PDB file of C-alpha atoms in Angstrom:
ATOM      1  CA  UNK A1242     -10.493  20.551  34.123  1.00 74.00           C
ATOM      2  CA  UNK A1243      -6.795  20.126  34.950  1.00 86.00           C
ATOM      3  CA  UNK A1244      -3.911  19.679  32.900  1.00 89.00           C
ATOM      4  CA  UNK A1245      -0.271  17.985  33.488  1.00 88.00           C
ATOM      5  CA  UNK A1246       2.547  16.726  32.075  1.00 90.00           C
ATOM      6  CA  UNK A1247       4.750  13.918  32.383  1.00 89.00           C
ATOM      7  CA  UNK A1248       8.055  13.082  31.203  1.00 88.00           C
ATOM      8  CA  UNK A1249       8.802   9.741  30.059  1.00 88.00           C
ATOM      9  CA  UNK A1250      12.656   9.763  31.286  1.00 85.00           C
ATOM     10  CA  UNK A1251      15.419   7.012  30.015  1.00 85.00           C
ATOM     11  CA  UNK A1252      12.801   5.027  27.239  1.00 88.00           C
ATOM     12  CA  UNK A1253      13.065   5.641  23.848  1.00 88.00           C
ATOM     13  CA  UNK A1254       9.215   6.788  23.492  1.00 86.00           C
ATOM     14  CA  UNK A1255       8.477   5.304  20.289  1.00 87.00           C
ATOM     15  CA  UNK A1256       9.229   1.636  21.686  1.00 88.00           C
ATOM     16  CA  UNK A1257       7.814   2.509  24.898  1.00 89.00           C
ATOM     17  CA  UNK A1258       4.106   3.421  22.963  1.00 88.00           C
ATOM     18  CA  UNK A1259       4.569   1.217  19.889  1.00 87.00           C
ATOM     19  CA  UNK A1260       4.482   1.738  15.817  1.00 86.00           C
ATOM     20  CA  UNK A1261       1.791   4.342  15.903  1.00 87.00           C
ATOM     21  CA  UNK A1262       1.658   4.512  19.023  1.00 88.00           C
ATOM     22  CA  UNK A1263      -0.156   1.452  19.257  1.00 89.00           C
ATOM     23  CA  UNK A1264       0.465   0.440  22.850  1.00 89.00           C
ATOM     24  CA  UNK A1265      -0.229   4.466  23.805  1.00 90.00           C
ATOM     25  CA  UNK A1266      -3.781   3.515  22.135  1.00 90.00           C
ATOM     26  CA  UNK A1267      -4.135   0.411  24.500  1.00 88.00           C
ATOM     27  CA  UNK A1268      -3.571   2.776  27.465  1.00 89.00           C
ATOM     28  CA  UNK A1269      -5.807   5.154  26.199  1.00 88.00           C
ATOM     29  CA  UNK A1270      -8.403   2.837  26.132  1.00 87.00           C
ATOM     30  CA  UNK A1271      -8.379   2.406  30.135  1.00 84.00           C
ATOM     31  CA  UNK A1272      -9.035   5.840  30.289  1.00 87.00           C
ATOM     32  CA  UNK A1273     -12.078   7.316  28.135  1.00 87.00           C
ATOM     33  CA  UNK A1274     -12.259  10.513  29.795  1.00 87.00           C
ATOM     34  CA  UNK A1275      -8.935  11.783  29.598  1.00 90.00           C
ATOM     35  CA  UNK A1276      -7.360  13.204  26.677  1.00 92.00           C
ATOM     36  CA  UNK A1277      -4.079  12.130  26.676  1.00 92.00           C
ATOM     37  CA  UNK A1278      -1.149  13.741  23.484  1.00 91.00           C
ATOM     38  CA  UNK A1279       2.328  12.391  23.468  1.00 89.00           C
ATOM     39  CA  UNK A1280       5.165  14.922  21.867  1.00 89.00           C
ATOM     40  CA  UNK A1281       8.321  13.139  22.173  1.00 88.00           C
ATOM     41  CA  UNK A1282       8.862  12.361  25.757  1.00 88.00           C
ATOM     42  CA  UNK A1283       5.886  14.029  27.124  1.00 91.00           C
ATOM     43  CA  UNK A1284       3.070  12.814  27.453  1.00 91.00           C
ATOM     44  CA  UNK A1285       0.160  15.929  28.449  1.00 92.00           C
ATOM     45  CA  UNK A1286      -2.926  14.880  30.028  1.00 92.00           C
ATOM     46  CA  UNK A1287      -6.007  16.449  30.598  1.00 91.00           C
ATOM     47  CA  UNK A1288      -9.176  15.873  32.484  1.00 90.00           C
ATOM     48  CA  UNK A1289     -10.641  15.440  35.858  1.00 88.00           C
ATOM     49  CA  UNK A1290      -8.391  15.082  38.678  1.00 86.00           C
ATOM     50  CA  UNK A1291      -8.668  11.782  40.388  1.00 85.00           C
ATOM     51  CA  UNK A1292      -8.739   9.758  36.790  1.00 86.00           C
ATOM     52  CA  UNK A1293      -5.792  11.766  36.427  1.00 86.00           C
ATOM     53  CA  UNK A1294      -4.683  10.487  39.860  1.00 87.00           C
ATOM     54  CA  UNK A1295      -5.138   7.243  38.979  1.00 86.00           C
ATOM     55  CA  UNK A1296      -3.270   7.308  35.369  1.00 88.00           C
ATOM     56  CA  UNK A1297      -0.214   9.251  36.782  1.00 88.00           C
ATOM     57  CA  UNK A1298      -0.123   5.601  39.039  1.00 85.00           C
ATOM     58  CA  UNK A1299      -0.427   2.950  36.487  1.00 87.00           C
ATOM     59  CA  UNK A1300       2.509   5.354  34.296  1.00 88.00           C
ATOM     60  CA  UNK A1301       4.387   5.261  37.589  1.00 86.00           C
ATOM     61  CA  UNK A1302       3.813   1.427  36.843  1.00 84.00           C
ATOM     62  CA  UNK A1303       4.345   1.041  33.246  1.00 87.00           C
ATOM     63  CA  UNK A1304       7.675   2.630  33.040  1.00 86.00           C
ATOM     64  CA  UNK A1305       9.561   0.475  35.729  1.00 84.00           C
ATOM     65  CA  UNK A1306       8.159  -2.513  33.928  1.00 81.00           C
ATOM     66  CA  UNK A1307       9.593  -1.265  30.675  1.00 84.00           C
ATOM     67  CA  UNK A1308      13.475  -0.609  32.322  1.00 80.00           C
ATOM     68  CA  UNK A1309      12.902  -3.854  34.456  1.00 76.00           C
ATOM     69  CA  UNK A1310      12.444  -6.279  31.041  1.00 74.00           C
ATOM     70  CA  UNK A1311      12.684  -3.648  28.447  1.00 79.00           C
ATOM     71  CA  UNK A1312       9.501  -5.049  26.683  1.00 80.00           C
ATOM     72  CA  UNK A1313       6.053  -3.934  27.271  1.00 82.00           C
ATOM     73  CA  UNK A1314       2.991  -5.688  25.229  1.00 80.00           C
ATOM     74  CA  UNK A1315      -0.684  -5.747  25.731  1.00 77.00           C
ATOM     75  CA  UNK A1316      -0.703  -8.000  27.980  1.00 72.00           C
ATOM     76  CA  UNK A1317       1.367  -6.126  30.043  1.00 77.00           C
ATOM     77  CA  UNK A1318      -0.998  -3.502  30.492  1.00 80.00           C
ATOM     78  CA  UNK A1319      -3.595  -5.311  31.149  1.00 74.00           C
ATOM     79  CA  UNK A1320      -1.751  -6.600  33.999  1.00 72.00           C
ATOM     80  CA  UNK A1321      -0.262  -3.178  35.224  1.00 77.00           C
ATOM     81  CA  UNK A1322      -3.737  -1.961  34.934  1.00 75.00           C
ATOM     82  CA  UNK A1323      -5.492  -4.063  37.703  1.00 64.00           C
ATOM     83  CA  UNK A1324      -6.080  -3.329  41.107  1.00 47.00           C
ATOM     84  CA  UNK A1325      -3.146  -5.887  42.171  1.00 49.00           C
ATOM     85  CA  UNK A1326      -0.915  -4.640  39.302  1.00 46.00           C
ATOM     86  CA  UNK A1327       1.650  -3.146  41.663  1.00 43.00           C
ATOM     87  CA  UNK A1328       2.752  -6.054  42.891  1.00 43.00           C
ATOM     88  CA  UNK A1329       4.180  -6.751  39.327  1.00 43.00           C
ATOM     89  CA  UNK A1330       7.120  -4.666  39.835  1.00 43.00           C
ATOM     90  CA  UNK A1331       7.705  -4.846  42.961  1.00 40.00           C
ATOM     91  CA  UNK A1332      10.094  -6.847  44.267  1.00 40.00           C
ATOM     92  CA  UNK A1333      12.998  -9.200  43.172  1.00 39.00           C
ATOM     93  CA  UNK A1334      11.619 -12.333  44.390  1.00 41.00           C
ATOM     94  CA  UNK A1335       8.620 -12.645  41.790  1.00 43.00           C
ATOM     95  CA  UNK A1336      10.959 -11.422  38.729  1.00 51.00           C
ATOM     96  CA  UNK A1337      13.086 -14.428  39.368  1.00 70.00           C
ATOM     97  CA  UNK A1338      14.183 -16.371  36.806  1.00 77.00           C
ATOM     98  CA  UNK A1339      12.587 -19.686  36.740  1.00 83.00           C
ATOM     99  CA  UNK A1340      14.459 -20.874  33.847  1.00 82.00           C
ATOM    100  CA  UNK A1341      16.658 -20.716  30.726  1.00 78.00           C
ATOM    101  CA  UNK A1342      15.078 -21.622  27.551  1.00 74.00           C
ATOM    102  CA  UNK A1343      16.161 -23.659  25.091  1.00 71.00           C
ATOM    103  CA  UNK A1344      16.746 -20.796  22.747  1.00 69.00           C
ATOM    104  CA  UNK A1345      18.304 -18.697  25.509  1.00 70.00           C
ATOM    105  CA  UNK A1346      15.528 -16.870  26.907  1.00 73.00           C
ATOM    106  CA  UNK A1347      14.268 -16.749  30.134  1.00 77.00           C
ATOM    107  CA  UNK A1348      11.377 -17.709  31.403  1.00 82.00           C
ATOM    108  CA  UNK A1349      10.196 -16.182  34.236  1.00 78.00           C
ATOM    109  CA  UNK A1350       6.685 -16.019  36.024  1.00 79.00           C
ATOM    110  CA  UNK A1351       4.644 -12.810  34.413  1.00 75.00           C
ATOM    111  CA  UNK A1352       1.594 -11.879  36.120  1.00 77.00           C
ATOM    112  CA  UNK A1353       0.865 -11.956  39.894  1.00 77.00           C
ATOM    113  CA  UNK A1354      -1.038 -15.007  40.718  1.00 83.00           C
ATOM    114  CA  UNK A1355       1.933 -16.556  38.623  1.00 85.00           C
ATOM    115  CA  UNK A1356       3.989 -15.746  40.713  1.00 85.00           C
ATOM    116  CA  UNK A1357       2.016 -16.401  43.762  1.00 88.00           C
ATOM    117  CA  UNK A1358       1.694 -19.886  42.218  1.00 90.00           C
ATOM    118  CA  UNK A1359       5.713 -20.181  42.248  1.00 90.00           C
ATOM    119  CA  UNK A1360       5.986 -19.019  45.868  1.00 90.00           C
ATOM    120  CA  UNK A1361       3.319 -21.774  46.372  1.00 92.00           C
ATOM    121  CA  UNK A1362       5.110 -24.327  45.019  1.00 92.00           C
ATOM    122  CA  UNK A1363       8.499 -23.442  46.714  1.00 91.00           C
ATOM    123  CA  UNK A1364       6.286 -23.320  50.711  1.00 92.00           C
ATOM    124  CA  UNK A1365       4.318 -26.472  49.458  1.00 94.00           C
ATOM    125  CA  UNK A1366       4.748 -29.815  48.476  1.00 94.00           C
ATOM    126  CA  UNK A1367       0.610 -29.960  46.610  1.00 96.00           C
ATOM    127  CA  UNK A1368      -0.396 -27.304  44.744  1.00 96.00           C
ATOM    128  CA  UNK A1369      -3.699 -27.047  42.754  1.00 97.00           C
ATOM    129  CA  UNK A1370      -3.636 -24.036  40.338  1.00 95.00           C
ATOM    130  CA  UNK A1371      -6.973 -23.921  38.709  1.00 94.00           C
ATOM    131  CA  UNK A1372      -8.056 -21.460  36.312  1.00 90.00           C
ATOM    132  CA  UNK A1373      -8.814 -20.834  32.242  1.00 86.00           C
ATOM    133  CA  UNK A1374      -7.316 -21.362  28.857  1.00 80.00           C
ATOM    134  CA  UNK A1375      -3.977 -19.058  29.035  1.00 80.00           C
ATOM    135  CA  UNK A1376      -2.914 -18.393  31.982  1.00 84.00           C
ATOM    136  CA  UNK A1377       0.013 -19.792  32.363  1.00 85.00           C
ATOM    137  CA  UNK A1378      -0.753 -22.844  35.204  1.00 90.00           C
ATOM    138  CA  UNK A1379       0.728 -25.775  33.026  1.00 90.00           C
ATOM    139  CA  UNK A1380       3.506 -23.493  31.811  1.00 90.00           C
ATOM    140  CA  UNK A1381       4.408 -22.102  34.916  1.00 91.00           C
ATOM    141  CA  UNK A1382       4.258 -25.628  36.438  1.00 93.00           C
ATOM    142  CA  UNK A1383       6.591 -26.901  33.740  1.00 93.00           C
ATOM    143  CA  UNK A1384       8.872 -24.640  34.463  1.00 92.00           C
ATOM    144  CA  UNK A1385       9.241 -25.121  38.249  1.00 93.00           C
ATOM    145  CA  UNK A1386       9.707 -28.690  37.477  1.00 94.00           C
ATOM    146  CA  UNK A1387      12.912 -28.622  34.962  1.00 93.00           C
ATOM    147  CA  UNK A1388      14.329 -25.707  37.513  1.00 92.00           C
ATOM    148  CA  UNK A1389      13.789 -28.475  40.396  1.00 92.00           C
ATOM    149  CA  UNK A1390      15.584 -31.017  38.200  1.00 93.00           C
ATOM    150  CA  UNK A1391      18.322 -29.026  36.687  1.00 90.00           C
ATOM    151  CA  UNK A1392      18.905 -27.850  40.821  1.00 90.00           C
ATOM    152  CA  UNK A1393      19.095 -31.963  41.694  1.00 92.00           C
ATOM    153  CA  UNK A1394      16.100 -31.577  43.756  1.00 92.00           C
ATOM    154  CA  UNK A1395      14.157 -34.320  42.385  1.00 93.00           C
ATOM    155  CA  UNK A1396      15.763 -37.070  39.763  1.00 94.00           C
ATOM    156  CA  UNK A1397      12.771 -37.006  37.409  1.00 95.00           C
ATOM    157  CA  UNK A1398       9.871 -35.452  35.904  1.00 95.00           C
ATOM    158  CA  UNK A1399       6.368 -36.912  35.421  1.00 94.00           C
ATOM    159  CA  UNK A1400       4.012 -35.395  33.715  1.00 92.00           C
ATOM    160  CA  UNK A1401       0.525 -36.695  33.523  1.00 90.00           C
ATOM    161  CA  UNK A1402      -2.825 -36.157  31.712  1.00 87.00           C
ATOM    162  CA  UNK A1403      -6.253 -38.193  31.792  1.00 86.00           C
ATOM    163  CA  UNK A1404      -7.036 -39.268  28.846  1.00 73.00           C
ATOM    164  CA  UNK A1405     -10.668 -37.789  28.189  1.00 61.00           C
ATOM    165  CA  UNK A1406     -12.320 -37.231  24.377  1.00 47.00           C
ATOM    166  CA  UNK A1407     -13.508 -33.797  24.160  1.00 41.00           C
ATOM    167  CA  UNK A1408     -15.651 -34.698  21.263  1.00 40.00           C
ATOM    168  CA  UNK A1409     -12.737 -37.151  19.462  1.00 41.00           C
ATOM    169  CA  UNK A1410     -13.356 -40.566  19.547  1.00 45.00           C
ATOM    170  CA  UNK A1411      -9.984 -42.020  20.413  1.00 47.00           C
ATOM    171  CA  UNK A1412     -10.434 -45.380  19.189  1.00 50.00           C
ATOM    172  CA  UNK A1413     -10.465 -44.243  16.152  1.00 48.00           C
ATOM    173  CA  UNK A1414      -7.327 -42.503  16.252  1.00 48.00           C
ATOM    174  CA  UNK A1415      -4.439 -44.322  13.350  1.00 52.00           C
ATOM    175  CA  UNK A1416      -1.551 -45.660  15.087  1.00 54.00           C
ATOM    176  CA  UNK A1417      -0.534 -47.882  18.599  1.00 53.00           C
ATOM    177  CA  UNK A1418      -1.270 -47.177  22.246  1.00 51.00           C
ATOM    178  CA  UNK A1419       1.260 -44.156  21.854  1.00 57.00           C
ATOM    179  CA  UNK A1420       0.284 -42.269  18.780  1.00 61.00           C
ATOM    180  CA  UNK A1421      -3.201 -42.057  19.746  1.00 55.00           C
ATOM    181  CA  UNK A1422      -2.304 -40.679  23.250  1.00 60.00           C
ATOM    182  CA  UNK A1423       0.417 -38.491  22.086  1.00 66.00           C
ATOM    183  CA  UNK A1424      -1.941 -35.809  20.988  1.00 68.00           C
ATOM    184  CA  UNK A1425      -3.518 -35.672  24.284  1.00 66.00           C
ATOM    185  CA  UNK A1426      -0.353 -34.870  25.837  1.00 75.00           C
ATOM    186  CA  UNK A1427       1.458 -32.333  23.504  1.00 80.00           C
ATOM    187  CA  UNK A1428       0.946 -29.942  25.528  1.00 79.00           C
ATOM    188  CA  UNK A1429       3.350 -30.697  27.719  1.00 83.00           C
ATOM    189  CA  UNK A1430       5.684 -31.673  24.834  1.00 85.00           C
ATOM    190  CA  UNK A1431       5.418 -28.168  23.842  1.00 86.00           C
ATOM    191  CA  UNK A1432       6.423 -26.695  27.157  1.00 87.00           C
ATOM    192  CA  UNK A1433       9.208 -29.165  27.711  1.00 89.00           C
ATOM    193  CA  UNK A1434      10.620 -28.187  24.402  1.00 89.00           C
ATOM    194  CA  UNK A1435      10.696 -24.504  25.226  1.00 88.00           C
ATOM    195  CA  UNK A1436      12.754 -25.196  27.655  1.00 91.00           C
ATOM    196  CA  UNK A1437      14.959 -27.983  26.974  1.00 90.00           C
ATOM    197  CA  UNK A1438      17.280 -28.445  23.297  1.00 89.00           C
ATOM    198  CA  UNK A1439      15.104 -31.177  21.516  1.00 86.00           C
ATOM    199  CA  UNK A1440      18.130 -33.920  21.500  1.00 89.00           C
ATOM    200  CA  UNK A1441      18.568 -33.579  25.152  1.00 91.00           C
ATOM    201  CA  UNK A1442      14.492 -33.540  25.959  1.00 90.00           C
ATOM    202  CA  UNK A1443      15.031 -37.033  23.589  1.00 90.00           C
ATOM    203  CA  UNK A1444      17.337 -38.732  25.825  1.00 94.00           C
ATOM    204  CA  UNK A1445      15.715 -37.815  28.906  1.00 93.00           C
ATOM    205  CA  UNK A1446      12.768 -39.003  27.960  1.00 90.00           C
ATOM    206  CA  UNK A1447      14.179 -42.112  26.766  1.00 91.00           C
ATOM    207  CA  UNK A1448      15.826 -42.614  29.676  1.00 93.00           C
ATOM    208  CA  UNK A1449      12.746 -42.142  32.338  1.00 91.00           C
ATOM    209  CA  UNK A1450      14.526 -38.901  33.744  1.00 95.00           C
ATOM    210  CA  UNK A1451      11.241 -37.257  31.609  1.00 93.00           C
ATOM    211  CA  UNK A1452       7.892 -39.243  31.773  1.00 91.00           C
ATOM    212  CA  UNK A1453       4.864 -38.165  29.600  1.00 86.00           C
ATOM    213  CA  UNK A1454       1.986 -40.806  30.290  1.00 84.00           C
ATOM    214  CA  UNK A1455      -1.966 -40.737  30.748  1.00 84.00           C
ATOM    215  CA  UNK A1456      -3.382 -40.988  34.226  1.00 88.00           C
ATOM    216  CA  UNK A1457      -4.128 -44.359  34.216  1.00 85.00           C
ATOM    217  CA  UNK A1458      -0.701 -45.106  33.831  1.00 86.00           C
ATOM    218  CA  UNK A1459      -0.038 -44.030  37.571  1.00 90.00           C
ATOM    219  CA  UNK A1460      -2.163 -46.822  39.069  1.00 88.00           C
ATOM    220  CA  UNK A1461      -0.184 -48.637  41.502  1.00 89.00           C
ATOM    221  CA  UNK A1462       3.168 -46.655  41.543  1.00 90.00           C
ATOM    222  CA  UNK A1463       4.916 -44.890  44.206  1.00 90.00           C
ATOM    223  CA  UNK A1464       6.295 -41.737  42.838  1.00 92.00           C
ATOM    224  CA  UNK A1465       9.073 -40.728  45.176  1.00 92.00           C
ATOM    225  CA  UNK A1466      12.263 -38.290  44.710  1.00 93.00           C
ATOM    226  CA  UNK A1467       9.945 -36.751  41.543  1.00 95.00           C
ATOM    227  CA  UNK A1468       8.038 -33.427  40.489  1.00 96.00           C
ATOM    228  CA  UNK A1469       4.943 -34.592  39.092  1.00 96.00           C
ATOM    229  CA  UNK A1470       2.519 -32.617  37.120  1.00 95.00           C
ATOM    230  CA  UNK A1471      -1.428 -33.516  36.981  1.00 95.00           C
ATOM    231  CA  UNK A1472      -2.831 -31.409  33.717  1.00 92.00           C
ATOM    232  CA  UNK A1473      -6.653 -30.580  32.711  1.00 91.00           C
ATOM    233  CA  UNK A1474      -7.242 -32.267  36.123  1.00 94.00           C
ATOM    234  CA  UNK A1475     -11.048 -31.252  35.703  1.00 94.00           C
ATOM    235  CA  UNK A1476     -11.681 -34.445  33.472  1.00 92.00           C
ATOM    236  CA  UNK A1477     -10.584 -36.449  36.651  1.00 92.00           C
ATOM    237  CA  UNK A1478     -12.873 -38.518  38.057  1.00 92.00           C
ATOM    238  CA  UNK A1479     -13.083 -38.440  41.879  1.00 94.00           C
ATOM    239  CA  UNK A1480     -11.278 -42.460  41.771  1.00 93.00           C
ATOM    240  CA  UNK A1481      -9.266 -41.172  39.258  1.00 93.00           C
ATOM    241  CA  UNK A1482      -8.170 -37.813  41.394  1.00 95.00           C
ATOM    242  CA  UNK A1483      -8.100 -40.248  45.046  1.00 95.00           C
ATOM    243  CA  UNK A1484      -5.734 -42.578  42.785  1.00 95.00           C
ATOM    244  CA  UNK A1485      -3.232 -39.975  42.097  1.00 94.00           C
ATOM    245  CA  UNK A1486      -3.298 -38.122  45.140  1.00 95.00           C
ATOM    246  CA  UNK A1487      -2.394 -41.060  46.873  1.00 93.00           C
ATOM    247  CA  UNK A1488       0.735 -41.852  44.435  1.00 93.00           C
ATOM    248  CA  UNK A1489       2.920 -39.242  46.328  1.00 94.00           C
ATOM    249  CA  UNK A1490       6.013 -41.032  47.412  1.00 90.00           C
ATOM    250  CA  UNK A1491       8.540 -38.970  50.007  1.00 85.00           C
ATOM    251  CA  UNK A1492      10.545 -35.546  49.105  1.00 88.00           C
ATOM    252  CA  UNK A1493       7.955 -35.326  45.858  1.00 94.00           C
ATOM    253  CA  UNK A1494       6.157 -32.475  44.907  1.00 95.00           C
ATOM    254  CA  UNK A1495       2.855 -32.401  43.200  1.00 97.00           C
ATOM    255  CA  UNK A1496       1.528 -30.032  41.101  1.00 97.00           C
ATOM    256  CA  UNK A1497      -2.512 -30.181  39.720  1.00 97.00           C
ATOM    257  CA  UNK A1498      -3.886 -27.717  36.938  1.00 95.00           C
ATOM    258  CA  UNK A1499      -7.342 -27.428  35.550  1.00 93.00           C
ATOM    259  CA  UNK A1500     -10.101 -25.567  34.458  1.00 92.00           C
ATOM    260  CA  UNK A1501     -13.295 -26.073  35.680  1.00 90.00           C
ATOM    261  CA  UNK A1502     -15.123 -24.241  32.372  1.00 85.00           C
ATOM    262  CA  UNK A1503     -14.059 -26.978  30.553  1.00 87.00           C
ATOM    263  CA  UNK A1504     -15.079 -29.868  31.943  1.00 89.00           C
ATOM    264  CA  UNK A1505     -15.429 -32.974  29.358  1.00 85.00           C
ATOM    265  CA  UNK A1506     -16.237 -35.598  31.690  1.00 86.00           C
ATOM    266  CA  UNK A1507     -20.002 -37.245  31.516  1.00 85.00           C
ATOM    267  CA  UNK A1508     -22.779 -34.700  32.294  1.00 82.00           C
ATOM    268  CA  UNK A1509     -23.717 -36.549  35.467  1.00 83.00           C
ATOM    269  CA  UNK A1510     -20.016 -37.331  36.339  1.00 88.00           C
ATOM    270  CA  UNK A1511     -18.530 -35.119  38.982  1.00 90.00           C
ATOM    271  CA  UNK A1512     -15.009 -33.623  38.747  1.00 94.00           C
ATOM    272  CA  UNK A1513     -12.363 -35.216  40.873  1.00 94.00           C
ATOM    273  CA  UNK A1514     -10.738 -31.918  40.747  1.00 96.00           C
ATOM    274  CA  UNK A1515     -13.898 -29.956  42.244  1.00 94.00           C
ATOM    275  CA  UNK A1516     -13.657 -32.844  44.759  1.00 95.00           C
ATOM    276  CA  UNK A1517     -10.141 -32.371  45.689  1.00 96.00           C
ATOM    277  CA  UNK A1518     -10.341 -28.302  45.944  1.00 95.00           C
ATOM    278  CA  UNK A1519     -13.631 -28.980  48.488  1.00 94.00           C
ATOM    279  CA  UNK A1520     -11.743 -31.962  50.149  1.00 94.00           C
ATOM    280  CA  UNK A1521      -8.534 -30.484  50.861  1.00 95.00           C
ATOM    281  CA  UNK A1522      -8.687 -26.511  51.197  1.00 91.00           C
ATOM    282  CA  UNK A1523      -7.607 -27.006  54.680  1.00 91.00           C
ATOM    283  CA  UNK A1524      -5.645 -28.816  54.781  1.00 93.00           C
ATOM    284  CA  UNK A1525      -2.084 -28.096  55.832  1.00 92.00           C
ATOM    285  CA  UNK A1526       0.994 -28.208  53.372  1.00 91.00           C
ATOM    286  CA  UNK A1527      -1.663 -27.895  50.434  1.00 95.00           C
ATOM    287  CA  UNK A1528      -1.702 -24.608  48.407  1.00 95.00           C
ATOM    288  CA  UNK A1529      -4.639 -23.627  46.334  1.00 95.00           C
ATOM    289  CA  UNK A1530      -4.340 -21.024  43.547  1.00 93.00           C
ATOM    290  CA  UNK A1531      -7.201 -19.564  41.449  1.00 91.00           C
ATOM    291  CA  UNK A1532      -6.098 -18.083  38.188  1.00 87.00           C
ATOM    292  CA  UNK A1533      -8.303 -15.511  36.330  1.00 77.00           C
ATOM    293  CA  UNK A1534      -8.297 -13.091  33.565  1.00 69.00           C
ATOM    294  CA  UNK A1535      -5.777 -10.972  33.805  1.00 65.00           C
ATOM    295  CA  UNK A1536      -4.277 -13.363  33.900  1.00 67.00           C
ATOM    296  CA  UNK A1537      -4.405 -14.742  30.206  1.00 69.00           C
ATOM    297  CA  UNK A1538      -0.961 -14.016  28.466  1.00 63.00           C
ATOM    298  CA  UNK A1539      -2.356 -15.495  24.794  1.00 61.00           C
ATOM    299  CA  UNK A1540      -3.345 -13.015  22.504  1.00 63.00           C
ATOM    300  CA  UNK A1541      -5.285 -10.651  23.982  1.00 62.00           C
ATOM    301  CA  UNK A1542      -8.818 -11.587  21.730  1.00 71.00           C
ATOM    302  CA  UNK A1543      -8.195 -14.720  24.587  1.00 67.00           C
ATOM    303  CA  UNK A1544      -9.312 -12.761  27.474  1.00 65.00           C
ATOM    304  CA  UNK A1545     -11.972 -10.655  25.521  1.00 75.00           C
ATOM    305  CA  UNK A1546     -13.795 -14.077  24.568  1.00 80.00           C
ATOM    306  CA  UNK A1547     -13.204 -15.611  28.226  1.00 74.00           C
ATOM    307  CA  UNK A1548     -14.978 -12.120  29.433  1.00 75.00           C
ATOM    308  CA  UNK A1549     -17.666 -12.791  26.759  1.00 83.00           C
ATOM    309  CA  UNK A1550     -18.386 -16.708  27.362  1.00 84.00           C
ATOM    310  CA  UNK A1551     -18.334 -16.236  31.453  1.00 78.00           C
ATOM    311  CA  UNK A1552     -20.645 -13.494  30.330  1.00 83.00           C
ATOM    312  CA  UNK A1553     -23.165 -15.351  28.745  1.00 88.00           C
ATOM    313  CA  UNK A1554     -22.922 -18.286  30.702  1.00 81.00           C
ATOM    314  CA  UNK A1555     -24.066 -16.317  33.607  1.00 82.00           C
ATOM    315  CA  UNK A1556     -27.068 -14.656  31.959  1.00 85.00           C
ATOM    316  CA  UNK A1557     -27.940 -17.988  31.021  1.00 85.00           C
ATOM    317  CA  UNK A1558     -27.372 -19.092  34.897  1.00 81.00           C
ATOM    318  CA  UNK A1559     -29.271 -16.375  35.827  1.00 82.00           C
ATOM    319  CA  UNK A1560     -32.433 -16.844  33.347  1.00 81.00           C
ATOM    320  CA  UNK A1561     -32.453 -20.455  34.418  1.00 80.00           C
ATOM    321  CA  UNK A1562     -33.216 -19.862  38.003  1.00 79.00           C
ATOM    322  CA  UNK A1563     -35.499 -17.762  37.049  1.00 77.00           C
ATOM    323  CA  UNK A1564     -37.480 -20.259  34.901  1.00 73.00           C
ATOM    324  CA  UNK A1565     -37.174 -22.878  38.064  1.00 69.00           C
ATOM    325  CA  UNK A1566     -39.031 -20.438  40.486  1.00 64.00           C
TER     326      UNK A1566
END
């Protein structure tokens, strides 16, 4: 068994490892075979050489990450521990500020795949971002749209969702049509409020610079010089997806986001998102990014729940296949 000492340079160990070493304990959870003890700015690590080498490599990612962002959350640790973690701290292009938030926050792509999404949008006019809840698909897309509007690359932002009932009955909701539909569009409002001051956002919506509307309202239109985001696209039908994609006018950017594990369509109806991904995968100018558990930036429990549910779904699928045989 080898023993090594790793010095933490230029960082307050209390900030890096958290109150009562909470963050250090989270790091330790990835290396159960190592004995890791912190004393001041020195980490004493004991264990097998191969595992210690991996630990040193990960610490070589964690420290530069903290130097750059002055922050280290459990989600950051999870991302840095994954195989592609090195690309989280490599290069400046991926860490560019997308937009300054309404309270002065610097909004950036936080994970490998969020940065790939940014790169794809820069290179393509049509991009599909697919993945589970909490991976930042919609939030990153909205940030890109706000940036494009501020840079005068487009004249307006159009955000849309299919108004599909997910266990709720739309007809029995109170209010007029707008009040009935607003709950379906609330995640888009939430993202915008993070990036644009409330009064300015209200004015932009009033004057049509930013439009938030159900997918049905897109029919018959040509969307020119616009940044258009279709959210929750897994709940479109094939006909709705065809209708939406053919709305694309000149100088337009389209981003389509969705989560194929949350389809609320009738059981026998094929998702328009699944159809489009299959049909357009070889089309030049169309970018596709598939995000995963490592991109989840919500509460750490979200990632664990996604893993648990995916494992159960896979188990049930295998059991069903066995029964059919």
